């Protein structure tokens, strides 16, 4: 099993993202932040200091999805596309909130991370408490 340092993993994932995006401009600051956070979260979850090479493409997929979600939010010009308000009435003031339809990017990233736990469990080390 090939293992990478945290820095090597972040660099390789960013390289693959740039390759995948091609001509599309990658927001380097957002990409680097999202990649470092995901790699740290994966290492913490697995109780590891080294990053398994087999998880690189899993990380590329998740970071790419997160960047797309962030871009979608930015494209909405400050108006949330996933707004919890489903209707509004002017006279007699009526609001209807569609809370079940809300999918904020933080919540989405939690769901995305949960979706890869099966893969992460393969590389997870057992930790005993003192």
PDB file of C-alpha atoms in Angstrom:
ATOM      1  CA  UNK A   1       0.000   0.000   0.000  1.00  0.00           C
ATOM      2  CA  UNK A   2       1.467   3.324  -1.086  1.00  0.00           C
ATOM      3  CA  UNK A   3       1.260   6.046   1.559  1.00  0.00           C
ATOM      4  CA  UNK A   4       1.621   9.815   1.208  1.00  0.00           C
ATOM      5  CA  UNK A   5       2.352  12.541   3.685  1.00  0.00           C
ATOM      6  CA  UNK A   6      -0.429  15.040   4.312  1.00  0.00           C
ATOM      7  CA  UNK A   7       1.387  17.653   2.198  1.00  0.00           C
ATOM      8  CA  UNK A   8       1.957  15.201  -0.660  1.00  0.00           C
ATOM      9  CA  UNK A   9      -1.704  14.169  -0.582  1.00  0.00           C
ATOM     10  CA  UNK A  10      -2.929  17.770  -0.724  1.00  0.00           C
ATOM     11  CA  UNK A  11      -0.566  18.561  -3.617  1.00  0.00           C
ATOM     12  CA  UNK A  12      -1.573  15.466  -5.589  1.00  0.00           C
ATOM     13  CA  UNK A  13      -5.298  16.072  -5.067  1.00  0.00           C
ATOM     14  CA  UNK A  14      -4.938  19.703  -6.195  1.00  0.00           C
ATOM     15  CA  UNK A  15      -2.961  18.555  -9.252  1.00  0.00           C
ATOM     16  CA  UNK A  16      -5.725  16.081 -10.183  1.00  0.00           C
ATOM     17  CA  UNK A  17      -8.391  18.783  -9.682  1.00  0.00           C
ATOM     18  CA  UNK A  18      -6.534  21.145 -12.022  1.00  0.00           C
ATOM     19  CA  UNK A  19      -6.229  18.366 -14.585  1.00  0.00           C
ATOM     20  CA  UNK A  20      -9.909  17.503 -14.254  1.00  0.00           C
ATOM     21  CA  UNK A  21     -11.101  21.107 -14.567  1.00  0.00           C
ATOM     22  CA  UNK A  22      -8.951  21.723 -17.666  1.00  0.00           C
ATOM     23  CA  UNK A  23      -9.687  25.112 -19.166  1.00  0.00           C
ATOM     24  CA  UNK A  24     -12.126  25.981 -16.390  1.00  0.00           C
ATOM     25  CA  UNK A  25     -10.548  28.384 -13.912  1.00  0.00           C
ATOM     26  CA  UNK A  26     -10.048  26.800 -10.513  1.00  0.00           C
ATOM     27  CA  UNK A  27     -10.379  29.057  -7.486  1.00  0.00           C
ATOM     28  CA  UNK A  28      -7.020  28.150  -5.958  1.00  0.00           C
ATOM     29  CA  UNK A  29      -7.735  29.530  -2.492  1.00  0.00           C
ATOM     30  CA  UNK A  30     -11.039  27.686  -2.132  1.00  0.00           C
ATOM     31  CA  UNK A  31      -9.599  24.509  -3.659  1.00  0.00           C
ATOM     32  CA  UNK A  32      -6.594  24.497  -1.354  1.00  0.00           C
ATOM     33  CA  UNK A  33      -8.704  25.167   1.739  1.00  0.00           C
ATOM     34  CA  UNK A  34     -11.267  22.487   0.871  1.00  0.00           C
ATOM     35  CA  UNK A  35      -8.534  19.960   0.058  1.00  0.00           C
ATOM     36  CA  UNK A  36      -6.551  20.587   3.243  1.00  0.00           C
ATOM     37  CA  UNK A  37      -9.732  20.336   5.335  1.00  0.00           C
ATOM     38  CA  UNK A  38     -10.854  17.105   3.690  1.00  0.00           C
ATOM     39  CA  UNK A  39      -7.431  15.470   3.990  1.00  0.00           C
ATOM     40  CA  UNK A  40      -7.245  16.484   7.657  1.00  0.00           C
ATOM     41  CA  UNK A  41     -10.754  15.161   8.302  1.00  0.00           C
ATOM     42  CA  UNK A  42      -9.929  11.878   6.554  1.00  0.00           C
ATOM     43  CA  UNK A  43      -6.702  11.444   8.502  1.00  0.00           C
ATOM     44  CA  UNK A  44      -8.438  12.264  11.787  1.00  0.00           C
ATOM     45  CA  UNK A  45     -11.259   9.827  11.079  1.00  0.00           C
ATOM     46  CA  UNK A  46      -8.789   7.070  10.173  1.00  0.00           C
ATOM     47  CA  UNK A  47      -6.438   7.846  13.095  1.00  0.00           C
ATOM     48  CA  UNK A  48      -3.531   8.067  10.664  1.00  0.00           C
ATOM     49  CA  UNK A  49      -0.534  10.289  10.019  1.00  0.00           C
ATOM     50  CA  UNK A  50      -0.118   9.032   6.440  1.00  0.00           C
ATOM     51  CA  UNK A  51      -2.609   9.220   3.583  1.00  0.00           C
ATOM     52  CA  UNK A  52      -3.382   6.073   1.545  1.00  0.00           C
ATOM     53  CA  UNK A  53      -2.872   6.649  -2.183  1.00  0.00           C
ATOM     54  CA  UNK A  54      -6.091   4.724  -2.881  1.00  0.00           C
ATOM     55  CA  UNK A  55      -8.125   7.570  -1.327  1.00  0.00           C
ATOM     56  CA  UNK A  56      -6.781  10.301  -3.646  1.00  0.00           C
ATOM     57  CA  UNK A  57      -9.546   9.975  -6.237  1.00  0.00           C
ATOM     58  CA  UNK A  58     -12.202   9.782  -3.541  1.00  0.00           C
ATOM     59  CA  UNK A  59     -10.878  13.092  -2.207  1.00  0.00           C
ATOM     60  CA  UNK A  60     -10.766  14.586  -5.725  1.00  0.00           C
ATOM     61  CA  UNK A  61     -14.450  13.715  -6.204  1.00  0.00           C
ATOM     62  CA  UNK A  62     -15.514  15.243  -2.880  1.00  0.00           C
ATOM     63  CA  UNK A  63     -13.459  18.419  -3.224  1.00  0.00           C
ATOM     64  CA  UNK A  64     -14.727  18.855  -6.794  1.00  0.00           C
ATOM     65  CA  UNK A  65     -18.310  18.501  -5.589  1.00  0.00           C
ATOM     66  CA  UNK A  66     -17.744  20.976  -2.777  1.00  0.00           C
ATOM     67  CA  UNK A  67     -16.225  23.513  -5.181  1.00  0.00           C
ATOM     68  CA  UNK A  68     -19.207  23.095  -7.528  1.00  0.00           C
ATOM     69  CA  UNK A  69     -21.595  23.685  -4.616  1.00  0.00           C
ATOM     70  CA  UNK A  70     -19.664  26.813  -3.640  1.00  0.00           C
ATOM     71  CA  UNK A  71     -19.711  28.036  -7.252  1.00  0.00           C
ATOM     72  CA  UNK A  72     -23.479  27.419  -7.499  1.00  0.00           C
ATOM     73  CA  UNK A  73     -23.999  29.507  -4.371  1.00  0.00           C
ATOM     74  CA  UNK A  74     -21.809  32.297  -5.793  1.00  0.00           C
ATOM     75  CA  UNK A  75     -23.637  32.211  -9.146  1.00  0.00           C
ATOM     76  CA  UNK A  76     -26.929  32.906  -7.415  1.00  0.00           C
ATOM     77  CA  UNK A  77     -25.673  36.508  -6.873  1.00  0.00           C
ATOM     78  CA  UNK A  78     -26.278  36.559  -3.155  1.00  0.00           C
ATOM     79  CA  UNK A  79     -29.758  35.074  -3.386  1.00  0.00           C
ATOM     80  CA  UNK A  80     -29.734  31.587  -1.986  1.00  0.00           C
ATOM     81  CA  UNK A  81     -31.047  29.058  -4.469  1.00  0.00           C
ATOM     82  CA  UNK A  82     -31.692  26.724  -1.565  1.00  0.00           C
ATOM     83  CA  UNK A  83     -33.647  29.250   0.445  1.00  0.00           C
ATOM     84  CA  UNK A  84     -35.852  27.871   3.205  1.00  0.00           C
ATOM     85  CA  UNK A  85     -38.658  30.256   2.243  1.00  0.00           C
ATOM     86  CA  UNK A  86     -41.058  28.457  -0.096  1.00  0.00           C
ATOM     87  CA  UNK A  87     -43.808  31.096  -0.272  1.00  0.00           C
ATOM     88  CA  UNK A  88     -44.667  34.578   0.906  1.00  0.00           C
ATOM     89  CA  UNK A  89     -47.927  36.546   1.016  1.00  0.00           C
ATOM     90  CA  UNK A  90     -48.136  40.315   1.322  1.00  0.00           C
ATOM     91  CA  UNK A  91     -51.568  41.091   2.807  1.00  0.00           C
ATOM     92  CA  UNK A  92     -52.090  39.585   6.254  1.00  0.00           C
ATOM     93  CA  UNK A  93     -48.405  38.646   6.125  1.00  0.00           C
ATOM     94  CA  UNK A  94     -47.964  34.918   5.506  1.00  0.00           C
ATOM     95  CA  UNK A  95     -44.632  33.060   5.298  1.00  0.00           C
ATOM     96  CA  UNK A  96     -44.057  29.376   4.603  1.00  0.00           C
ATOM     97  CA  UNK A  97     -40.713  27.845   5.374  1.00  0.00           C
ATOM     98  CA  UNK A  98     -39.524  24.729   3.584  1.00  0.00           C
ATOM     99  CA  UNK A  99     -36.914  23.709   6.115  1.00  0.00           C
ATOM    100  CA  UNK A 100     -36.811  20.148   4.779  1.00  0.00           C
ATOM    101  CA  UNK A 101     -35.583  21.526   1.432  1.00  0.00           C
ATOM    102  CA  UNK A 102     -32.624  23.363   2.922  1.00  0.00           C
ATOM    103  CA  UNK A 103     -29.252  21.941   1.997  1.00  0.00           C
ATOM    104  CA  UNK A 104     -26.576  24.358   3.121  1.00  0.00           C
ATOM    105  CA  UNK A 105     -23.069  23.610   1.859  1.00  0.00           C
ATOM    106  CA  UNK A 106     -21.847  22.692   5.351  1.00  0.00           C
ATOM    107  CA  UNK A 107     -24.611  20.149   5.735  1.00  0.00           C
ATOM    108  CA  UNK A 108     -23.928  18.816   2.249  1.00  0.00           C
ATOM    109  CA  UNK A 109     -20.261  18.337   3.029  1.00  0.00           C
ATOM    110  CA  UNK A 110     -21.212  16.368   6.162  1.00  0.00           C
ATOM    111  CA  UNK A 111     -23.433  14.096   4.062  1.00  0.00           C
ATOM    112  CA  UNK A 112     -20.681  13.741   1.475  1.00  0.00           C
ATOM    113  CA  UNK A 113     -18.145  12.783   4.134  1.00  0.00           C
ATOM    114  CA  UNK A 114     -20.581  10.250   5.585  1.00  0.00           C
ATOM    115  CA  UNK A 115     -20.926   8.708   2.122  1.00  0.00           C
ATOM    116  CA  UNK A 116     -17.223   7.756   2.012  1.00  0.00           C
ATOM    117  CA  UNK A 117     -16.931   6.311   5.508  1.00  0.00           C
ATOM    118  CA  UNK A 118     -17.176   2.794   4.069  1.00  0.00           C
ATOM    119  CA  UNK A 119     -14.014   3.437   2.032  1.00  0.00           C
ATOM    120  CA  UNK A 120     -12.307   5.154   4.934  1.00  0.00           C
ATOM    121  CA  UNK A 121     -13.054   2.264   7.281  1.00  0.00           C
ATOM    122  CA  UNK A 122     -10.766   0.047   5.191  1.00  0.00           C
ATOM    123  CA  UNK A 123      -7.819   2.260   6.176  1.00  0.00           C
ATOM    124  CA  UNK A 124      -8.977   3.157   9.666  1.00  0.00           C
ATOM    125  CA  UNK A 125      -6.663   2.196  12.507  1.00  0.00           C
ATOM    126  CA  UNK A 126      -8.007   0.873  15.778  1.00  0.00           C
ATOM    127  CA  UNK A 127      -7.328   3.178  18.686  1.00  0.00           C
ATOM    128  CA  UNK A 128      -7.392   1.998  22.263  1.00  0.00           C
ATOM    129  CA  UNK A 129      -8.248   4.391  25.046  1.00  0.00           C
ATOM    130  CA  UNK A 130      -5.864   4.596  28.014  1.00  0.00           C
TER     131      UNK A 130
END
